[in-house]
Every structure is written in structure tokens, then in C-alpha cells.
mmCIF file of N, CA, C and O in Angstrom:
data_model
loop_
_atom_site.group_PDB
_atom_site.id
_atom_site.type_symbol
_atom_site.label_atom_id
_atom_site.label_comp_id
_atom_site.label_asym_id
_atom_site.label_seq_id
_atom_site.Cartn_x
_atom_site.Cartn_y
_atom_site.Cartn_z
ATOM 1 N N UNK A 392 29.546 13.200 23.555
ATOM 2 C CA UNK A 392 28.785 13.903 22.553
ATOM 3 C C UNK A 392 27.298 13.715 22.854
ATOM 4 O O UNK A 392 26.814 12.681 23.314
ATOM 5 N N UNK A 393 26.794 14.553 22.620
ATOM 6 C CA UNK A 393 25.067 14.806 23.248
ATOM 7 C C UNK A 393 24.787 14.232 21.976
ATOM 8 O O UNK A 393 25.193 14.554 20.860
ATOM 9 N N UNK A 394 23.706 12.954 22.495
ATOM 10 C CA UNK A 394 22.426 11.913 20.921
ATOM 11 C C UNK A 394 21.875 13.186 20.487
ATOM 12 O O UNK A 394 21.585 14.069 21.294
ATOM 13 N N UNK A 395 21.731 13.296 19.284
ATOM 14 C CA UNK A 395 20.791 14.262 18.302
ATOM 15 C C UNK A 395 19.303 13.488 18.283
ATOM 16 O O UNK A 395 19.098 12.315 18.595
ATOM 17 N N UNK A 396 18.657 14.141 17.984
ATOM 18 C CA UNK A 396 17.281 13.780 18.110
ATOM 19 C C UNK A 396 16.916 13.666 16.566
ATOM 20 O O UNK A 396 16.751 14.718 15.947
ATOM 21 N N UNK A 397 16.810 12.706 16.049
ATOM 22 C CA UNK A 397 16.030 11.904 14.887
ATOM 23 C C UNK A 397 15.089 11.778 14.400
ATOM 24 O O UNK A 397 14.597 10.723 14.800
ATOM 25 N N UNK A 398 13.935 12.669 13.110
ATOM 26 C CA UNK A 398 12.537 12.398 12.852
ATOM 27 C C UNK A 398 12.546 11.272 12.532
ATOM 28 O O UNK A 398 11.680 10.503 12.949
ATOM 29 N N UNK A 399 13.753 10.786 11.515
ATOM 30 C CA UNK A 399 13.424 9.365 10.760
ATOM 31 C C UNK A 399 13.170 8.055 12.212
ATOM 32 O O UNK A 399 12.419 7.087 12.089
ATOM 33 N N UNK A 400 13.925 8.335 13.389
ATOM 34 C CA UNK A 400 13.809 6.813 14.069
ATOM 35 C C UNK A 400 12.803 6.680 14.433
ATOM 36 O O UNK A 400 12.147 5.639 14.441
ATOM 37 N N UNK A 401 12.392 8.122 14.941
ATOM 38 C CA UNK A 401 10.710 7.967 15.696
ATOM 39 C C UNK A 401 9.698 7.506 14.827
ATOM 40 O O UNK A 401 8.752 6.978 15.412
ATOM 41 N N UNK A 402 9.617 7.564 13.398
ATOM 42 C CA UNK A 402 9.014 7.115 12.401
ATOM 43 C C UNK A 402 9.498 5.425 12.194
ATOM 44 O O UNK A 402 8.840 4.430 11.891
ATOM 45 N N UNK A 403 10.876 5.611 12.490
ATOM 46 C CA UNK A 403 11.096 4.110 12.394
ATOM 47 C C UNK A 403 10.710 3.303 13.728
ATOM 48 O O UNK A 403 10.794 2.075 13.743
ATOM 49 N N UNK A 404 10.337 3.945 14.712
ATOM 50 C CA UNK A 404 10.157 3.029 15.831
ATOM 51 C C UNK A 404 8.265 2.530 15.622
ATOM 52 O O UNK A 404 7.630 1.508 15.879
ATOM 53 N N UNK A 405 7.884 4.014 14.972
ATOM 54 C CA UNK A 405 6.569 3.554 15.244
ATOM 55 C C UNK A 405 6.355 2.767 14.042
ATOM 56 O O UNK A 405 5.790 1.735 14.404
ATOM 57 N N UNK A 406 6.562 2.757 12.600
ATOM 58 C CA UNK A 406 6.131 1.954 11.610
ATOM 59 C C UNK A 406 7.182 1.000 11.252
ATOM 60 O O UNK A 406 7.039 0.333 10.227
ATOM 61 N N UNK A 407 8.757 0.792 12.363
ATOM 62 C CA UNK A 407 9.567 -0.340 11.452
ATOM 63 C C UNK A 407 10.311 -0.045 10.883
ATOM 64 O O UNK A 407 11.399 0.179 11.415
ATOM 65 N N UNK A 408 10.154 0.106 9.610
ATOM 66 C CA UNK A 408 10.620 0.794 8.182
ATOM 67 C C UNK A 408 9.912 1.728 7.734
ATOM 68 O O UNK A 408 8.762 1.675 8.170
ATOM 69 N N UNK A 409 10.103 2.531 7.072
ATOM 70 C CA UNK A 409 9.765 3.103 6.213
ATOM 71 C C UNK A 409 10.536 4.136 4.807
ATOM 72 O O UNK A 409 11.638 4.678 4.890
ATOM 73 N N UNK A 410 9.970 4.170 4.067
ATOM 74 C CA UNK A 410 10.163 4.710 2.543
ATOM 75 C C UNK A 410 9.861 5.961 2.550
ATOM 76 O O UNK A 410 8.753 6.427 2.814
ATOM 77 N N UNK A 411 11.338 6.856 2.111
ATOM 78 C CA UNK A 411 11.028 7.728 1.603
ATOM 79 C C UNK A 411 11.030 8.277 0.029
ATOM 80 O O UNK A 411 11.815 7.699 -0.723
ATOM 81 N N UNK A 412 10.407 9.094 -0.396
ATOM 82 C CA UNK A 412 10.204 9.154 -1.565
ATOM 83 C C UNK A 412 9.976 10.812 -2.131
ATOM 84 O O UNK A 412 8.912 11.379 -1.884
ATOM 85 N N UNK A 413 11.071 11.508 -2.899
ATOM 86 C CA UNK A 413 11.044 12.479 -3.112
ATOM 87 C C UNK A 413 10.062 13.429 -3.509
ATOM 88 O O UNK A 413 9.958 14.637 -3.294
ATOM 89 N N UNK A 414 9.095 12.296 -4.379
ATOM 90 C CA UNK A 414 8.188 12.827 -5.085
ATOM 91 C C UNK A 414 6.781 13.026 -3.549
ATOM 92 O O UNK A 414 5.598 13.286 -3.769
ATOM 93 N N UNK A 415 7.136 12.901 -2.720
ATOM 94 C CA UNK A 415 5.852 12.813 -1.551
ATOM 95 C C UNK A 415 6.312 14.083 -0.808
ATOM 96 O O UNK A 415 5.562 15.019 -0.531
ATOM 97 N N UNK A 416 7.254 14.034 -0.597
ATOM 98 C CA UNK A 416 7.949 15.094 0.336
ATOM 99 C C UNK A 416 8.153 16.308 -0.085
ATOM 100 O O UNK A 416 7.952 17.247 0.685
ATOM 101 N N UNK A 417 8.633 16.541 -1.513
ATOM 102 C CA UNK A 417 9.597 17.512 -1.642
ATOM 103 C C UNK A 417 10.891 17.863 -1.649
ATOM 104 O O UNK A 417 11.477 17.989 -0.574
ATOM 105 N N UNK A 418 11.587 18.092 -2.940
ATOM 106 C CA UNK A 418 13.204 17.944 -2.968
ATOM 107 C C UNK A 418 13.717 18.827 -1.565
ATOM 108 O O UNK A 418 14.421 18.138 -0.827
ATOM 109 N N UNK A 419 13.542 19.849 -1.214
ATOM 110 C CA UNK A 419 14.482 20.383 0.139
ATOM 111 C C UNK A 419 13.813 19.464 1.384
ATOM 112 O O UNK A 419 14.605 18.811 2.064
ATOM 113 N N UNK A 420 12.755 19.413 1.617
ATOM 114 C CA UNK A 420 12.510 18.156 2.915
ATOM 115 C C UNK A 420 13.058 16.625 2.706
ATOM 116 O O UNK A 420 13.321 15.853 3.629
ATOM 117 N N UNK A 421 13.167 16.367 1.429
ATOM 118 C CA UNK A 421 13.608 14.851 0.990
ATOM 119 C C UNK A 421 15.255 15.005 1.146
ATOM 120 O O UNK A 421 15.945 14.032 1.451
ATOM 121 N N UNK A 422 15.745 16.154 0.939
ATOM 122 C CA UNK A 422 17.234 16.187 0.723
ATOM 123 C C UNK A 422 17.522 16.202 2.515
ATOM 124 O O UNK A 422 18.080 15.263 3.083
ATOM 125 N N UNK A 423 17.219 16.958 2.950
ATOM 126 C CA UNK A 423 16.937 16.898 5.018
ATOM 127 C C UNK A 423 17.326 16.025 5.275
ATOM 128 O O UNK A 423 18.457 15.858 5.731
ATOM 129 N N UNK A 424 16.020 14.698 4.936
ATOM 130 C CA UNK A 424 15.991 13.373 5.359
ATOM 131 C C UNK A 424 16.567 12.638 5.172
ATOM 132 O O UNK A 424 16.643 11.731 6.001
ATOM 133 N N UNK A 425 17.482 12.575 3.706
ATOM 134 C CA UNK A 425 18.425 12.047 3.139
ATOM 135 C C UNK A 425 20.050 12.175 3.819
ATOM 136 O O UNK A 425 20.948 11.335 3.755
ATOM 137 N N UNK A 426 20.070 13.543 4.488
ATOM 138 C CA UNK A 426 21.317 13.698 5.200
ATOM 139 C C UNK A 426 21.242 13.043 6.409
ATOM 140 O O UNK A 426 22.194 12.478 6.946
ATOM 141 N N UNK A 427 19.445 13.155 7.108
ATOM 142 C CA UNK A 427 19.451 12.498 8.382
ATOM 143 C C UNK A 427 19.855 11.219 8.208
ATOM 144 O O UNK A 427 20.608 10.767 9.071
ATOM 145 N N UNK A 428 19.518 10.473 7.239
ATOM 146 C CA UNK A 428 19.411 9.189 7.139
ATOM 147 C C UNK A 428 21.155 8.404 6.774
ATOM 148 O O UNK A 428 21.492 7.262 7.087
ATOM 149 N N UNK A 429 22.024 9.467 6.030
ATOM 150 C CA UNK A 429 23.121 9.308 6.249
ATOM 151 C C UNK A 429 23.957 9.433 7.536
ATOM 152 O O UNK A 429 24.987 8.791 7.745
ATOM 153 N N UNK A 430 23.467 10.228 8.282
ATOM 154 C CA UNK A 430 24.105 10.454 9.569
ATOM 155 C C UNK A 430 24.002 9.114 10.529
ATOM 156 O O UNK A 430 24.908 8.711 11.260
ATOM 157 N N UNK A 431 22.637 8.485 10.360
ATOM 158 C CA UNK A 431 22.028 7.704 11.038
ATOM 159 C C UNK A 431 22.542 6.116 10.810
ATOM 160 O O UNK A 431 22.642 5.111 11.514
ATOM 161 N N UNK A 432 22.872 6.570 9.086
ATOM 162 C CA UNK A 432 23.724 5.258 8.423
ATOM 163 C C UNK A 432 25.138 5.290 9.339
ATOM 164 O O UNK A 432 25.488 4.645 10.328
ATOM 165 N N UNK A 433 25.696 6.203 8.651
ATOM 166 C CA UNK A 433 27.036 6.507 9.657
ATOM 167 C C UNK A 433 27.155 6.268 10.961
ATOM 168 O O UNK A 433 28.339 6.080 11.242
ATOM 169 N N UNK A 434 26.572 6.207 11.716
ATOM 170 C CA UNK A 434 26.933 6.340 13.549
ATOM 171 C C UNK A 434 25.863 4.245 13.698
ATOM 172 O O UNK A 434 25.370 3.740 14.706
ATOM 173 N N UNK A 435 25.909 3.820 12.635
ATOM 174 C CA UNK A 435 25.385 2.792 12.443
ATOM 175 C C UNK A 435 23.767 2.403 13.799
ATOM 176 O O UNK A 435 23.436 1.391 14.417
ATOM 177 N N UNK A 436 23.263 3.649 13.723
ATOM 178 C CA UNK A 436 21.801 3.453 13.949
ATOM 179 C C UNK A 436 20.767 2.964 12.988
ATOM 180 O O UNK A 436 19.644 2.739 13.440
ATOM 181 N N UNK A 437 21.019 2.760 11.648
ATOM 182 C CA UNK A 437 19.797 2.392 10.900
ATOM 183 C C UNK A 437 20.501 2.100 9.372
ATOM 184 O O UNK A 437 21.438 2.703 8.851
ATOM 185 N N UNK A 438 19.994 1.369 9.038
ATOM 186 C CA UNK A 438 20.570 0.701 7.600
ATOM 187 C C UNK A 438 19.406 1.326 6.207
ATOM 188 O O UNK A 438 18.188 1.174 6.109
ATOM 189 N N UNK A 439 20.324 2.001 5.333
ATOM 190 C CA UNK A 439 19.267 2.268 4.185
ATOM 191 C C UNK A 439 19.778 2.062 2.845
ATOM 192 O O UNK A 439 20.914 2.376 2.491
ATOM 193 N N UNK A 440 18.905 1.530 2.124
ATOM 194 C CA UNK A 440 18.718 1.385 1.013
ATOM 195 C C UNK A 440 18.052 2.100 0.031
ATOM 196 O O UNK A 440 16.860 2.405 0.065
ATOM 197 N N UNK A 441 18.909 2.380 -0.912
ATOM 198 C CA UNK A 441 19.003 3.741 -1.845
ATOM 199 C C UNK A 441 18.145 3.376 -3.287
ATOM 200 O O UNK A 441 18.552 2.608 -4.159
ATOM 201 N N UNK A 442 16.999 4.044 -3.303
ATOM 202 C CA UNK A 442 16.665 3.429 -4.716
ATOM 203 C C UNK A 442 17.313 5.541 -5.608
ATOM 204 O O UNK A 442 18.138 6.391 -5.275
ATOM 205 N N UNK A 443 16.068 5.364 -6.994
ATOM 206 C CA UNK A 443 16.569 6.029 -7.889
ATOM 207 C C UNK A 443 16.010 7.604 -7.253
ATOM 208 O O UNK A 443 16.643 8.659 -7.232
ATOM 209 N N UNK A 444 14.705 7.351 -6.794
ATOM 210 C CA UNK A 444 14.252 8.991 -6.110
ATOM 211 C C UNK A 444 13.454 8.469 -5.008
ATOM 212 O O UNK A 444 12.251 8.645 -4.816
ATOM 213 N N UNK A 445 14.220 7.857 -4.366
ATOM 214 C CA UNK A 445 13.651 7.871 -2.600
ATOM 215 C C UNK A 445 14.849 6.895 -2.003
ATOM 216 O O UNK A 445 15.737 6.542 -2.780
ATOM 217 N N UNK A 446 14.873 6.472 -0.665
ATOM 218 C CA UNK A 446 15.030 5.550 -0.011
ATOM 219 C C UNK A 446 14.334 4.812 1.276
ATOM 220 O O UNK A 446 13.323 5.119 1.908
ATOM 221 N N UNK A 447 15.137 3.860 1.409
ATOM 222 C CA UNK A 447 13.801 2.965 2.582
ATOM 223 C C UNK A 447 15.066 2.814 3.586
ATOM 224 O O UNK A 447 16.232 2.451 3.434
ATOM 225 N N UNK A 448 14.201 3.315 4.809
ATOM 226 C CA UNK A 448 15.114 2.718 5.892
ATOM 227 C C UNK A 448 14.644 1.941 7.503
ATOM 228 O O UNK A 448 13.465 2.043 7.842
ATOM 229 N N UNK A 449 15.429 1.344 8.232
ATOM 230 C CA UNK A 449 15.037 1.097 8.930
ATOM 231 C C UNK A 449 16.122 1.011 10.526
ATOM 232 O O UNK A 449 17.320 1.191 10.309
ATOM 233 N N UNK A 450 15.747 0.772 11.894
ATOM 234 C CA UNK A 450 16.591 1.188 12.804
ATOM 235 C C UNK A 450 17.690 -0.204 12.568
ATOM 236 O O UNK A 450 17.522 -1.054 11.694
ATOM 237 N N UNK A 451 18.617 -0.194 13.387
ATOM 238 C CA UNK A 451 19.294 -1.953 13.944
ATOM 239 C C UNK A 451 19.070 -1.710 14.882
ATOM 240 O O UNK A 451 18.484 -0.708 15.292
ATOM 241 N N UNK A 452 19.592 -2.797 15.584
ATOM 242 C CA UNK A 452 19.886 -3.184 16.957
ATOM 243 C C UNK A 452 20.476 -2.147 17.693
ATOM 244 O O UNK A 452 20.055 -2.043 18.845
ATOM 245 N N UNK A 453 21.450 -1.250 17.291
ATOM 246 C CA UNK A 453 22.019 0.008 18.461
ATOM 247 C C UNK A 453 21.067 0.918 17.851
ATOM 248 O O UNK A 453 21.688 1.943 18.130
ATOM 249 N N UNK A 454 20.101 1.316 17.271
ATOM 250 C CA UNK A 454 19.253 2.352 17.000
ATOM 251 C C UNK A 454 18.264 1.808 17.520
ATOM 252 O O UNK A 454 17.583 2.817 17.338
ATOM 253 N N UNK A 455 17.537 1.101 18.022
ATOM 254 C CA UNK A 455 16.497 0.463 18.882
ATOM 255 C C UNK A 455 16.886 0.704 20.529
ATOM 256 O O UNK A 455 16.199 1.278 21.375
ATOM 257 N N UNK A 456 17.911 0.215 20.652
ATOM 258 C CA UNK A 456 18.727 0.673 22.145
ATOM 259 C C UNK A 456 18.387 2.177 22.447
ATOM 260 O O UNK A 456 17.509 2.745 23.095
ATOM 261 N N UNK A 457 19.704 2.661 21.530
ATOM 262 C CA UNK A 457 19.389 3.746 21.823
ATOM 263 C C UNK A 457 18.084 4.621 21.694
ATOM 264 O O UNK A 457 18.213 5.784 22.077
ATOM 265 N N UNK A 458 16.971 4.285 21.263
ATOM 266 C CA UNK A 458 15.730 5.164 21.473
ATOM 267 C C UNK A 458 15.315 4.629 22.368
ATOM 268 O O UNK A 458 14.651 5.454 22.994
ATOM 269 N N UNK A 459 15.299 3.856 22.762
ATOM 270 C CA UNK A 459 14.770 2.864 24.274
ATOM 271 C C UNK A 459 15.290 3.203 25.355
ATOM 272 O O UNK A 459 14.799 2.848 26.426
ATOM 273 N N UNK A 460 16.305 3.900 25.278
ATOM 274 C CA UNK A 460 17.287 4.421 26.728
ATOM 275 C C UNK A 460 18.611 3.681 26.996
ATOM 276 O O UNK A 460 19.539 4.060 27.710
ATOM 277 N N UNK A 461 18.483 2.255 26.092
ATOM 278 C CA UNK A 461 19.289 1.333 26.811
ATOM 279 C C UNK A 461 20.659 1.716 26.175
ATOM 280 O O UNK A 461 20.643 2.275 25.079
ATOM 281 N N UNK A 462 22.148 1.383 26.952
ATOM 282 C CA UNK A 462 23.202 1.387 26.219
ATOM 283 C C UNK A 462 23.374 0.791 25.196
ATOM 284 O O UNK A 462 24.445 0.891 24.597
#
């Protein structure tokens, strides 16, 4: 299966973590990010935590790899 290309990791590579927040974005760009960020949960590239109108996320260890090239 061909890697999909990720706004949230590149954001997570350059700042770490970061928070998203509906009220900054916009409900259809926040809802986007929210699916990316499930996908990203799912294939266990990045761990997030769900508040009431945003979430915060950040890469692991196989989401660091993999943007790095490495297996």
C-alpha cells in the first residue's frame, strides 16, 4: 500500500505536538484533520487526545520512522 502523505505529521515533525482547535480552523477544515488524525491514530503513527472542541496530537516512534525514511 502506497504511505499517504500527512499535513498533521509534517506539523508534528516540525513543532512535536500540536493542538488542534475547531474554533481556529473551522468546522469543515477541523473535521479534515480530525479524520486525518484518526487515520494516523489507526495505522498507529501518532497518538491523540480528544478534548471537547479540538484535539492535541503528536507522532510515536513508527510515525517518526516513517517520515524519516526509516522502516
Amino acid at each position: 500500500m502506497a504511505e499517504r502523505e500527512y499535513q498533521l505529521m509534517t506539523r508534528c515533525v516540525e513543532h512535536g505536538c500540536i493542538l488542534v482547535s475547531a474554533g481556529e480552523v473551522g468546522d469543515e477544515r477541523y473535521a479534515e484533520l480530525l479524520r486525518e488524525a484518526e487515520d494516523m491514530q489507526d495505522r498507529g503513527l501518532a497518538t491523540a487526545h480528544y478534548l471537547a472542541r479540538g484535539f492535541r496530537i503528536a507522532l510515536t516512534d513508527a510515525g517518526r520512522r516513517l517520515r524519516s525514511g526509516q522502516p
